[in-house]
Coordinates of C-alpha atoms in Angstrom, one line a residue:
M2 CA 151.8 66.8 56.6
L3 CA 155.0 67.6 58.5
S4 CA 154.3 64.6 60.7
A5 CA 156.6 62.6 58.4
A6 CA 159.4 65.1 58.9
P7 CA 159.7 66.3 55.3
A8 CA 162.9 67.4 53.6
W9 CA 163.5 71.1 53.7
V10 CA 164.6 72.6 50.4
S11 CA 166.0 76.1 50.1
Y12 CA 165.8 77.7 46.6
V13 CA 167.3 81.1 47.6
D14 CA 170.9 80.5 48.5
D15 CA 171.7 84.2 48.1
D16 CA 175.3 84.0 49.5
D17 CA 176.1 80.8 47.6
N18 CA 177.4 79.1 50.8
N19 CA 175.3 76.0 50.2
T20 CA 173.8 76.5 53.7
W21 CA 170.3 77.8 54.6
N22 CA 170.5 81.2 56.4
N23 CA 167.8 83.0 58.4
S24 CA 167.2 85.5 55.6
E25 CA 166.6 82.8 52.9
P26 CA 163.1 81.4 52.1
L27 CA 162.4 77.7 52.7
Y28 CA 160.1 75.3 51.0
S29 CA 158.4 72.3 52.8
D30 CA 159.0 69.4 50.4
E31 CA 155.8 67.7 51.6
D32 CA 155.7 64.9 49.0
G33 CA 159.4 64.2 49.3
N34 CA 160.1 64.4 45.6
A35 CA 162.9 67.0 46.1
K36 CA 161.1 69.4 43.8
V37 CA 159.0 72.5 44.5
S38 CA 155.7 71.0 43.6
K39 CA 152.2 72.4 43.6
N40 CA 151.5 70.7 47.0
D41 CA 154.6 72.2 48.7
R42 CA 154.5 75.2 51.0
R43 CA 156.7 78.2 50.9
I44 CA 158.1 79.3 54.3
T45 CA 159.7 82.8 54.8
G46 CA 161.4 83.9 58.0
V47 CA 160.8 87.5 59.3
F48 CA 163.3 88.7 61.8
A49 CA 163.2 91.7 64.2
E50 CA 165.7 93.8 66.0
R51 CA 165.1 96.0 69.0
R52 CA 164.9 99.8 68.5
L53 CA 165.8 102.3 71.2
L54 CA 165.0 106.0 71.4
K55 CA 168.2 108.0 71.8
K56 CA 168.4 110.0 75.0
A57 CA 168.8 113.8 74.5
G58 CA 172.3 115.1 75.0
A59 CA 174.1 111.7 75.0
I60 CA 177.2 111.5 72.9
D61 CA 180.1 109.1 72.5
S62 CA 183.8 109.5 71.8
L63 CA 183.1 109.3 68.1
G64 CA 180.6 112.1 68.1
G65 CA 177.8 109.7 67.2
T66 CA 175.1 108.0 69.2
Y67 CA 175.3 106.4 72.6
V68 CA 173.0 104.3 74.7
D69 CA 173.9 102.2 77.8
T70 CA 174.0 98.6 76.6
A71 CA 174.0 97.2 80.1
A72 CA 175.0 93.5 79.7
M73 CA 174.4 93.3 76.0
A74 CA 177.1 92.3 73.6
A75 CA 178.6 95.2 71.7
P76 CA 176.3 95.7 68.7
K77 CA 176.5 97.9 65.7
W78 CA 174.6 101.2 65.9
Y79 CA 172.7 102.8 63.1
S80 CA 170.9 106.1 63.0
E81 CA 167.7 106.9 61.2
T82 CA 169.3 110.1 59.9
N83 CA 172.9 110.7 59.0
P84 CA 174.3 112.7 60.7
W85 CA 172.2 111.7 63.7
T86 CA 169.9 114.4 65.0
E87 CA 168.8 114.5 68.6
G88 CA 165.5 112.8 69.3
S89 CA 165.6 110.5 66.2
D90 CA 165.9 106.7 66.4
I91 CA 168.9 104.5 66.7
V92 CA 169.0 100.8 66.1
I93 CA 170.7 97.8 67.8
D94 CA 171.8 95.7 64.8
H95 CA 171.8 92.4 66.6
D96 CA 172.7 90.2 63.7
G97 CA 175.2 92.6 62.1
D98 CA 173.5 92.6 58.7
E99 CA 173.5 96.4 58.6
L100 CA 169.7 96.3 58.2
Y101 CA 167.0 97.0 60.8
N102 CA 163.4 96.2 61.4
V103 CA 160.6 97.6 63.6
D104 CA 159.5 96.1 66.9
T105 CA 155.7 95.8 66.1
L106 CA 154.4 94.2 63.0
N107 CA 151.3 96.0 61.8
R108 CA 150.5 94.5 58.4
M109 CA 151.9 92.4 55.6
I110 CA 151.2 92.5 51.8
I111 CA 152.2 89.8 49.3
Q112 CA 152.3 90.3 45.6
N113 CA 153.1 87.6 43.1
E114 CA 155.6 88.8 40.5
G115 CA 155.2 85.5 38.7
T116 CA 152.4 84.2 36.4
A117 CA 150.3 82.3 38.9
V118 CA 146.9 84.0 39.5
S119 CA 144.8 84.1 42.6
G120 CA 142.8 81.0 41.6
D121 CA 146.1 79.0 41.7
I122 CA 146.3 79.6 45.4
D123 CA 143.9 78.2 48.1
R124 CA 145.1 80.3 50.9
I125 CA 148.0 82.2 52.5
E126 CA 148.5 82.2 56.2
L127 CA 150.8 84.0 58.7
W128 CA 152.3 82.1 61.7
M129 CA 154.6 82.9 64.6
E130 CA 157.2 80.6 66.2
D131 CA 155.4 79.7 69.4
N132 CA 156.3 76.3 70.7
G133 CA 160.1 76.4 71.0
L134 CA 160.7 73.4 68.8
G135 CA 162.4 75.2 66.0
G136 CA 161.2 75.0 62.4
F137 CA 157.6 75.2 61.4
Q138 CA 154.8 73.0 62.8
D139 CA 151.2 73.4 61.7
I140 CA 148.0 71.3 62.3
Y141 CA 149.4 68.4 60.2
S142 CA 152.2 67.9 62.7
N143 CA 152.1 65.6 65.7
Q144 CA 153.9 68.4 67.7
P145 CA 152.2 71.4 69.2
T146 CA 151.6 73.9 66.5
D147 CA 153.1 77.3 66.0
L148 CA 150.7 80.2 66.5
L149 CA 148.4 81.0 63.6
L150 CA 148.0 84.8 63.5
G151 CA 145.5 84.9 60.6
S152 CA 144.8 84.5 56.9
F153 CA 145.6 86.9 54.1
T154 CA 142.6 88.2 52.1
Y155 CA 142.9 88.8 48.3
D156 CA 142.4 92.3 47.1
I157 CA 141.0 91.9 43.6
A158 CA 141.5 95.6 42.7
Q159 CA 145.2 95.6 43.7
S160 CA 146.0 92.0 42.8
K161 CA 147.6 91.6 46.2
W162 CA 147.1 89.5 49.4
R163 CA 146.8 91.5 52.6
I164 CA 146.7 90.9 56.3
A165 CA 146.3 93.9 58.6
N166 CA 145.7 95.1 62.2
L167 CA 148.2 92.5 63.5
L168 CA 149.9 94.7 66.2
Q169 CA 152.2 91.8 66.8
P170 CA 155.2 92.5 69.0
L171 CA 158.5 91.5 67.4
I172 CA 161.3 90.3 69.7
A173 CA 164.9 90.1 68.6
S174 CA 165.3 87.0 66.5
E175 CA 161.6 86.3 66.6
R176 CA 160.6 84.1 63.6
F177 CA 157.4 84.3 61.6
Y178 CA 156.2 82.0 58.8
V179 CA 154.2 82.7 55.7
T180 CA 152.6 79.5 54.3
V181 CA 151.0 79.1 50.9
N182 CA 148.6 76.3 50.0
V183 CA 148.6 75.8 46.2
N184 CA 145.3 74.7 44.6
A185 CA 145.2 71.1 43.3
K186 CA 144.0 72.4 40.0
A187 CA 146.6 75.2 39.6
T188 CA 147.9 75.9 36.1
N189 CA 150.8 73.7 35.2
Q190 CA 154.1 75.7 34.7
S191 CA 152.6 78.9 36.2
T192 CA 155.2 80.6 38.4
M193 CA 155.4 82.3 41.8
Q194 CA 157.9 85.0 42.8
F195 CA 156.6 86.7 45.9
A196 CA 157.3 90.3 46.9
L197 CA 156.7 90.6 50.7
S198 CA 155.9 94.1 52.0
T199 CA 155.7 94.7 55.7
N200 CA 154.8 97.7 57.8
G201 CA 155.5 98.1 61.5
T202 CA 155.8 100.5 64.4
I203 CA 158.6 101.6 66.7
T204 CA 156.5 101.4 69.9
T205 CA 158.6 104.1 71.5
H206 CA 158.4 106.4 68.6
R207 CA 156.3 106.1 65.4
T208 CA 155.3 104.1 62.4
M209 CA 157.9 103.3 59.8
P210 CA 157.4 103.1 56.0
D211 CA 156.7 99.7 54.3
T212 CA 159.8 97.6 53.7
L213 CA 159.9 95.3 50.6
S214 CA 161.6 92.0 50.2
V215 CA 161.6 90.2 46.9
N216 CA 162.4 86.5 46.4
N217 CA 165.3 86.4 43.8
N218 CA 164.2 83.1 42.4
T219 CA 161.1 82.0 40.5
Q220 CA 159.2 78.8 41.5
T221 CA 157.3 76.8 38.9
I222 CA 154.2 74.9 39.8
S223 CA 154.8 71.4 38.4
A224 CA 152.1 68.9 37.3
D225 CA 153.8 65.8 38.4
A226 CA 153.1 66.1 42.1
V227 CA 151.1 63.3 43.8
L228 CA 148.6 65.0 46.1
P229 CA 149.2 63.8 49.7
P230 CA 146.2 63.1 51.9
S231 CA 147.3 65.6 54.5
Q232 CA 147.3 68.5 52.0
Q233 CA 143.5 68.5 52.5
I234 CA 142.5 69.8 49.1
P235 CA 138.6 69.9 48.9
P236 CA 137.1 66.7 47.4
A237 CA 135.8 67.2 43.9
G238 CA 132.1 68.1 43.9
V239 CA 131.9 69.3 47.5
S240 CA 129.5 72.3 47.7
A241 CA 129.9 74.8 50.5
Q242 CA 126.4 76.1 49.7
N243 CA 124.7 72.7 50.1
S244 CA 126.8 71.5 53.0
I245 CA 126.2 72.7 56.6
V246 CA 127.7 73.0 60.1
R247 CA 125.0 72.8 62.8
I248 CA 124.4 72.3 66.5
I249 CA 122.0 69.4 67.1
D250 CA 121.4 69.7 70.8
H251 CA 122.6 72.6 73.0
I252 CA 123.8 76.1 72.1
S253 CA 124.7 76.7 75.8
V254 CA 126.3 74.2 78.1
P255 CA 128.2 74.3 81.4
A256 CA 132.0 74.6 81.1
D257 CA 132.6 71.6 83.3
G258 CA 134.6 69.5 80.9
T259 CA 132.0 66.8 80.5
S260 CA 128.8 68.5 79.3
V261 CA 128.8 68.7 75.5
A262 CA 127.3 70.5 72.6
T263 CA 127.2 68.2 69.6
I264 CA 128.2 69.8 66.3
E265 CA 127.6 68.1 63.0
I266 CA 129.3 68.7 59.6
E267 CA 127.1 67.5 56.8
V268 CA 128.8 67.3 53.4
R269 CA 126.9 67.4 50.1
N270 CA 127.9 67.8 46.5
T271 CA 126.8 70.2 43.9
N272 CA 123.8 68.0 43.2
N273 CA 122.8 68.2 46.9
E274 CA 123.7 64.5 47.4
R275 CA 125.2 63.4 50.7
M276 CA 128.9 62.5 50.4
A277 CA 130.3 59.7 52.5
N278 CA 134.0 59.0 53.4
Q279 CA 134.9 62.7 53.2
T280 CA 137.6 64.1 55.5
V281 CA 136.3 67.1 57.5
R282 CA 137.9 69.3 60.1
L283 CA 136.3 71.2 63.0
E284 CA 138.3 74.3 64.2
R285 CA 137.6 75.9 67.5
L286 CA 138.1 79.7 67.9
R287 CA 137.0 82.2 70.5
A288 CA 134.0 84.1 69.1
S289 CA 135.8 87.5 69.1
E290 CA 139.1 86.3 67.7
N291 CA 140.4 84.6 64.5
V292 CA 143.0 82.3 66.0
V293 CA 142.4 78.6 65.8
L294 CA 142.7 77.0 69.3
S295 CA 142.3 73.4 68.3
V296 CA 141.4 71.2 65.3
E297 CA 139.6 67.8 65.1
Q298 CA 139.5 65.6 62.0
K299 CA 136.9 62.9 61.2
T300 CA 135.4 61.1 58.2
T301 CA 131.8 61.5 57.2
N302 CA 129.5 58.4 57.6
A303 CA 127.1 56.9 55.0
L304 CA 124.8 59.9 55.5
G305 CA 127.6 62.3 54.8
I306 CA 127.7 63.4 58.4
A307 CA 130.5 63.7 61.0
S308 CA 129.6 64.4 64.6
F309 CA 131.8 66.2 67.1
P310 CA 130.8 66.3 70.8
E311 CA 132.4 69.4 72.1
N312 CA 133.1 70.2 75.8
S313 CA 135.1 72.9 77.5
L314 CA 136.7 73.8 80.9
E315 CA 136.9 77.4 79.8
A316 CA 133.8 79.6 80.0
G317 CA 133.0 81.9 77.2
V318 CA 131.6 82.1 73.6
F319 CA 133.3 79.9 71.1
R320 CA 133.0 79.6 67.3
F321 CA 133.4 76.2 65.6
R322 CA 134.4 76.4 61.9
G323 CA 133.8 73.4 59.7
R324 CA 135.9 72.5 56.6
A325 CA 135.9 69.8 54.0
G326 CA 139.6 69.8 53.1
S327 CA 140.5 73.5 52.8
L328 CA 136.9 74.4 51.8
L329 CA 135.1 76.4 54.5
I330 CA 131.6 75.2 55.0
G331 CA 130.2 77.2 57.8
N332 CA 130.3 78.2 61.5
A333 CA 128.4 77.3 64.7
V334 CA 128.5 79.2 68.0
V335 CA 128.4 77.7 71.5
T336 CA 128.3 79.4 74.8
Y337 CA 130.0 77.6 77.7
T338 CA 128.7 79.0 81.0
P339 CA 130.8 79.1 84.2
V340 CA 130.5 76.3 86.8
F341 CA 130.1 77.5 90.3
D342 CA 131.0 75.6 93.5
P343 CA 127.8 74.9 95.5
N344 CA 129.5 76.6 98.5
D345 CA 129.9 79.8 96.6
V346 CA 127.3 82.5 96.4
P347 CA 124.8 81.4 93.8
P348 CA 125.1 83.3 90.5
G349 CA 121.4 84.2 90.4
P350 CA 118.0 82.6 89.8
S351 CA 118.0 79.3 87.9
S352 CA 115.6 80.8 85.4
L353 CA 118.4 82.8 83.8
V354 CA 120.4 81.4 80.8
A355 CA 123.1 83.0 78.7
G356 CA 121.7 85.7 76.5
D357 CA 118.8 86.6 78.8
L358 CA 117.8 90.2 79.6
F359 CA 116.7 91.0 83.1
M360 CA 116.0 93.8 85.5
N361 CA 114.8 94.5 89.1
K362 CA 111.1 93.6 89.3
D363 CA 110.5 96.5 91.7
T364 CA 111.9 99.1 89.4
G365 CA 109.6 100.8 86.9
A366 CA 110.3 102.2 83.5
G367 CA 113.9 103.6 83.2
G368 CA 115.4 100.9 85.5
T369 CA 118.7 99.3 84.5
V370 CA 118.5 96.4 82.0
Y371 CA 121.2 93.7 82.3
Y372 CA 122.5 91.1 79.9
Y373 CA 123.3 87.7 81.4
A374 CA 126.4 85.8 80.1
N375 CA 129.3 83.9 81.6
G376 CA 127.5 83.7 84.9
K377 CA 127.7 87.5 85.3
K378 CA 125.5 90.5 84.9
Y379 CA 126.4 93.1 82.2
P380 CA 124.5 96.4 82.5
F381 CA 123.4 98.4 79.5
P382 CA 124.8 101.9 80.5
N383 CA 122.1 103.7 78.7
E384 CA 119.1 103.3 76.4
R385 CA 121.1 104.1 73.2
V386 CA 123.4 101.2 73.8
Y387 CA 120.4 98.9 74.4
L388 CA 118.7 100.1 71.2
S389 CA 121.9 99.3 69.1
W390 CA 121.2 95.6 70.0
Y391 CA 117.4 95.4 70.3
P392 CA 114.7 97.2 68.3
N393 CA 112.6 98.3 71.3
F394 CA 111.5 97.3 74.8
E395 CA 108.0 96.1 73.9
S396 CA 108.8 93.1 71.7
V397 CA 111.7 91.8 73.8
I398 CA 111.4 89.5 76.8
I399 CA 113.0 91.1 79.9
K400 CA 112.8 88.9 82.9
K401 CA 112.0 90.4 86.3
I402 CA 113.9 89.2 89.4
T403 CA 114.5 90.5 92.9
A404 CA 117.2 92.9 94.0
V405 CA 118.6 90.1 96.2
E406 CA 118.9 87.8 93.2
I407 CA 120.5 90.5 91.1
G408 CA 123.0 91.2 94.0
A409 CA 124.0 87.6 94.0
I410 CA 125.2 87.7 90.4
P411 CA 128.8 88.8 89.9
W412 CA 129.5 91.9 87.9
G413 CA 130.7 91.9 84.3
T414 CA 131.6 94.9 82.3
N415 CA 129.4 97.5 80.6
V416 CA 127.7 96.3 77.4
R417 CA 129.2 98.1 74.5
Y418 CA 127.6 99.6 71.4
R419 CA 126.9 97.0 68.7
P420 CA 129.6 97.4 66.0
G421 CA 128.3 98.9 62.8
T422 CA 125.4 100.8 64.4
R423 CA 126.5 104.1 66.0
M424 CA 129.5 106.3 66.3
V425 CA 130.6 107.6 69.7
K426 CA 132.4 110.7 70.9
V427 CA 133.2 112.6 74.1
P428 CA 131.7 116.1 74.5
D429 CA 135.2 117.7 75.1
D430 CA 136.8 116.0 72.0
P431 CA 135.6 116.7 68.4
K432 CA 136.8 113.3 67.2
V433 CA 134.1 110.7 66.4
Y434 CA 134.9 106.9 66.6
A435 CA 133.5 103.8 65.0
V436 CA 133.0 100.9 67.4
T437 CA 134.4 97.5 66.3
P438 CA 134.2 94.0 67.8
G439 CA 136.0 93.6 71.2
G440 CA 135.5 97.3 72.1
T441 CA 138.2 98.8 69.9
V442 CA 137.2 102.2 68.6
C443 CA 138.6 103.7 65.3
W444 CA 138.8 107.4 64.6
V445 CA 136.6 108.4 61.6
K446 CA 138.8 111.1 60.2
D447 CA 136.4 113.2 58.1
E448 CA 132.8 113.6 56.8
E449 CA 133.4 111.7 53.6
S450 CA 134.6 108.7 55.6
A451 CA 131.7 108.9 58.0
K452 CA 129.2 109.1 55.1
K453 CA 130.8 106.0 53.4
I454 CA 130.6 103.9 56.5
Y455 CA 127.3 105.1 58.0
G456 CA 125.4 106.5 55.0
E457 CA 123.9 109.8 54.2
T458 CA 122.4 110.2 57.7
W459 CA 125.8 109.6 59.4
N460 CA 125.4 112.8 61.5
K461 CA 122.3 111.4 63.1
K462 CA 124.2 108.3 64.3
I463 CA 126.6 109.9 66.7
D464 CA 126.2 109.5 70.5
D465 CA 128.0 111.5 73.2
L466 CA 129.5 109.4 76.1
L467 CA 130.8 110.6 79.4
A468 CA 134.6 110.6 79.3
S469 CA 134.7 108.2 82.2
L470 CA 132.5 105.7 80.4
F471 CA 134.4 106.1 77.2
V472 CA 137.9 105.3 78.7
S473 CA 136.6 102.5 81.0
T474 CA 134.6 100.7 78.2
Y475 CA 136.5 101.2 75.0
H476 CA 140.1 101.4 73.8
Q477 CA 141.4 103.4 70.9
D478 CA 143.7 101.9 68.3
P479 CA 145.4 104.5 66.0
A480 CA 146.3 101.7 63.6
C481 CA 142.6 101.3 62.6
D482 CA 141.9 105.0 61.9
L483 CA 139.4 105.3 59.1
S484 CA 139.6 107.4 56.0
I485 CA 137.7 107.4 52.7
N486 CA 140.0 104.7 51.3
S487 CA 139.8 102.4 54.3
P488 CA 137.9 99.1 54.1
Y489 CA 134.7 98.9 56.0
P490 CA 135.4 98.0 59.7
S491 CA 134.4 94.6 61.1
G492 CA 130.7 94.6 62.1
T493 CA 129.5 96.7 59.2
L494 CA 126.4 95.5 57.3
V495 CA 126.5 96.1 53.6
S496 CA 124.1 95.4 50.7
F497 CA 125.4 94.4 47.3
N498 CA 123.1 93.2 44.5
D499 CA 120.2 93.3 47.0
K500 CA 122.0 90.7 49.2
P501 CA 123.2 91.6 52.8
Y502 CA 126.7 90.9 53.9
Y503 CA 128.6 91.1 57.2
I504 CA 132.1 92.5 57.0
D505 CA 134.4 90.3 59.2
N506 CA 138.1 91.0 59.2
G507 CA 138.3 91.9 55.5
N508 CA 135.8 89.1 54.5
A509 CA 132.3 89.8 53.1
R510 CA 130.1 87.1 54.6
I511 CA 126.6 86.6 53.1
I512 CA 123.7 86.7 55.6
P513 CA 121.0 84.1 55.0
G514 CA 117.4 84.8 56.0
D515 CA 117.5 82.8 59.2
A516 CA 120.8 84.4 60.2
W517 CA 119.4 87.9 59.5
S518 CA 116.6 87.4 62.1
G519 CA 118.6 85.1 64.4
N520 CA 121.3 87.8 64.9
R521 CA 118.7 90.6 65.1
F522 CA 120.3 92.5 62.2
R523 CA 118.2 95.6 61.2
A524 CA 117.8 97.3 57.8
E525 CA 118.4 100.8 59.3
F526 CA 122.1 99.9 59.7
L527 CA 122.5 98.4 56.2
I528 CA 124.8 100.4 53.8
S529 CA 124.4 99.9 50.0
I530 CA 127.6 99.5 48.0
V531 CA 128.3 99.1 44.3
N532 CA 130.9 96.3 44.5
L533 CA 132.8 94.0 46.8
N534 CA 136.3 94.7 45.4
G535 CA 138.9 94.2 48.0
Y536 CA 136.9 91.8 50.1
A537 CA 137.2 88.0 50.1
L538 CA 133.9 86.1 50.2
G539 CA 133.8 84.3 53.6
A540 CA 131.5 81.6 54.9
A541 CA 127.8 82.4 55.4
V542 CA 127.0 84.0 58.8
G543 CA 125.7 81.5 61.4
N544 CA 122.1 81.7 62.6
T545 CA 123.1 83.3 66.0
E546 CA 126.8 83.9 65.5
F547 CA 126.7 87.6 66.2
S548 CA 123.7 87.8 68.4
H549 CA 125.6 87.9 71.7
A550 CA 125.8 91.4 73.3
V551 CA 128.9 90.3 75.2
N552 CA 131.9 88.5 73.9

């Protein structure tokens, strides 16, 4: 919606000044009925203030804290402890509200204090002001959108919505938005009163406790709302299980802006019948991220199909996510390969395509194996890394080319361990780490945690790395340290009720048979669990979505 410039309705005028202030929640009145209806969105601003670490020995004339403010206006100062102790934090209170926030947002938790249940809500998303237009713009706007940071997942056990591992810097007066899409079949007269819990870090010092903000008013979901087309509620009868997102021609094309991979969204109902005239969306994301880069919208033809020819000027692996309304149907993965100028050094033999393995034809057993992607060569640093991706050397095709041809291919980085397979450590450091997508490693704090994530034989799934290889190939994130109560990290394969699932950013995604083989998943890395509490059920894994050793 928002393309029609909806009215903005504030229902939390805490200071009774009849004016909306930054600290007060907003509602997007998308149907223009001047009511908070079930198709309207709640928008909440989150504001940050800079934190500085007090220099040792500095005092002011009042005996309190002092920091050189340079050209800054005279702010109020607040100390974390009273009286202030040397080495503790002080705060620049930019807005003078006598409150302070951290400068990095780590996670956010939402709990509804009202009567509406999780089934009344389609999804909750977190956005950041990113286009300089002021106010909130999303994919329904004709303006550039604000930045979507991710979606909340519903924790069944705790009855809360969570989003974690954000590590999003907060600048003074930065603005964030939480949007809520209410289900078209939500219970009439059910209520929403959100408590918003945030956790952040002082980047110069340490993590702060969660802070809680509760909406003072209760919003009632009314039944008289007329559902606007742009709200994109899934059409009645659409079946995610029977519908499909597929590539009909090329899974790898040049990133020249003209070559295309054609992606189809086929919509079927619960009776497996094709559904014509259904509005569908195709979202483009980088394979290793969960941020939507672009969205296209079409209507299915008489065969229930909408076709999207997709090109790119950017090389890399991209994921295309199909939706019918807000209902997620599935994913398709396309690799766009770099385009080289004919005058440049050729990237290698024309026989290589993205995803190929190759090595020097004059080298015997024990020679370096390379992975070809993005027009570059990525070496497997050792046999153990290779075996985390491939079951052996005998059943895999490894192309043999000359040393001259190998030398003509630009270098990429080292291939990293496949997430969910092995833990890594450095001989001089007793800590062991789980590898997650993108090369982030998370400290596994104790034996119980390791056994939970890697099974009873966890101690046989630890590999030592040279310190130089560890620091050049992986990066540690203390925010993802793993304990017995932590959720399984992304990349973990779990089995529940004899069905395999892939854990992906808090979602449990079922792995169909073709996807199990197409992604080269192996039973030796599958962990049996007794329930999926705390995990949202995501879309089924695509046939080759996680088969790429480089992303």
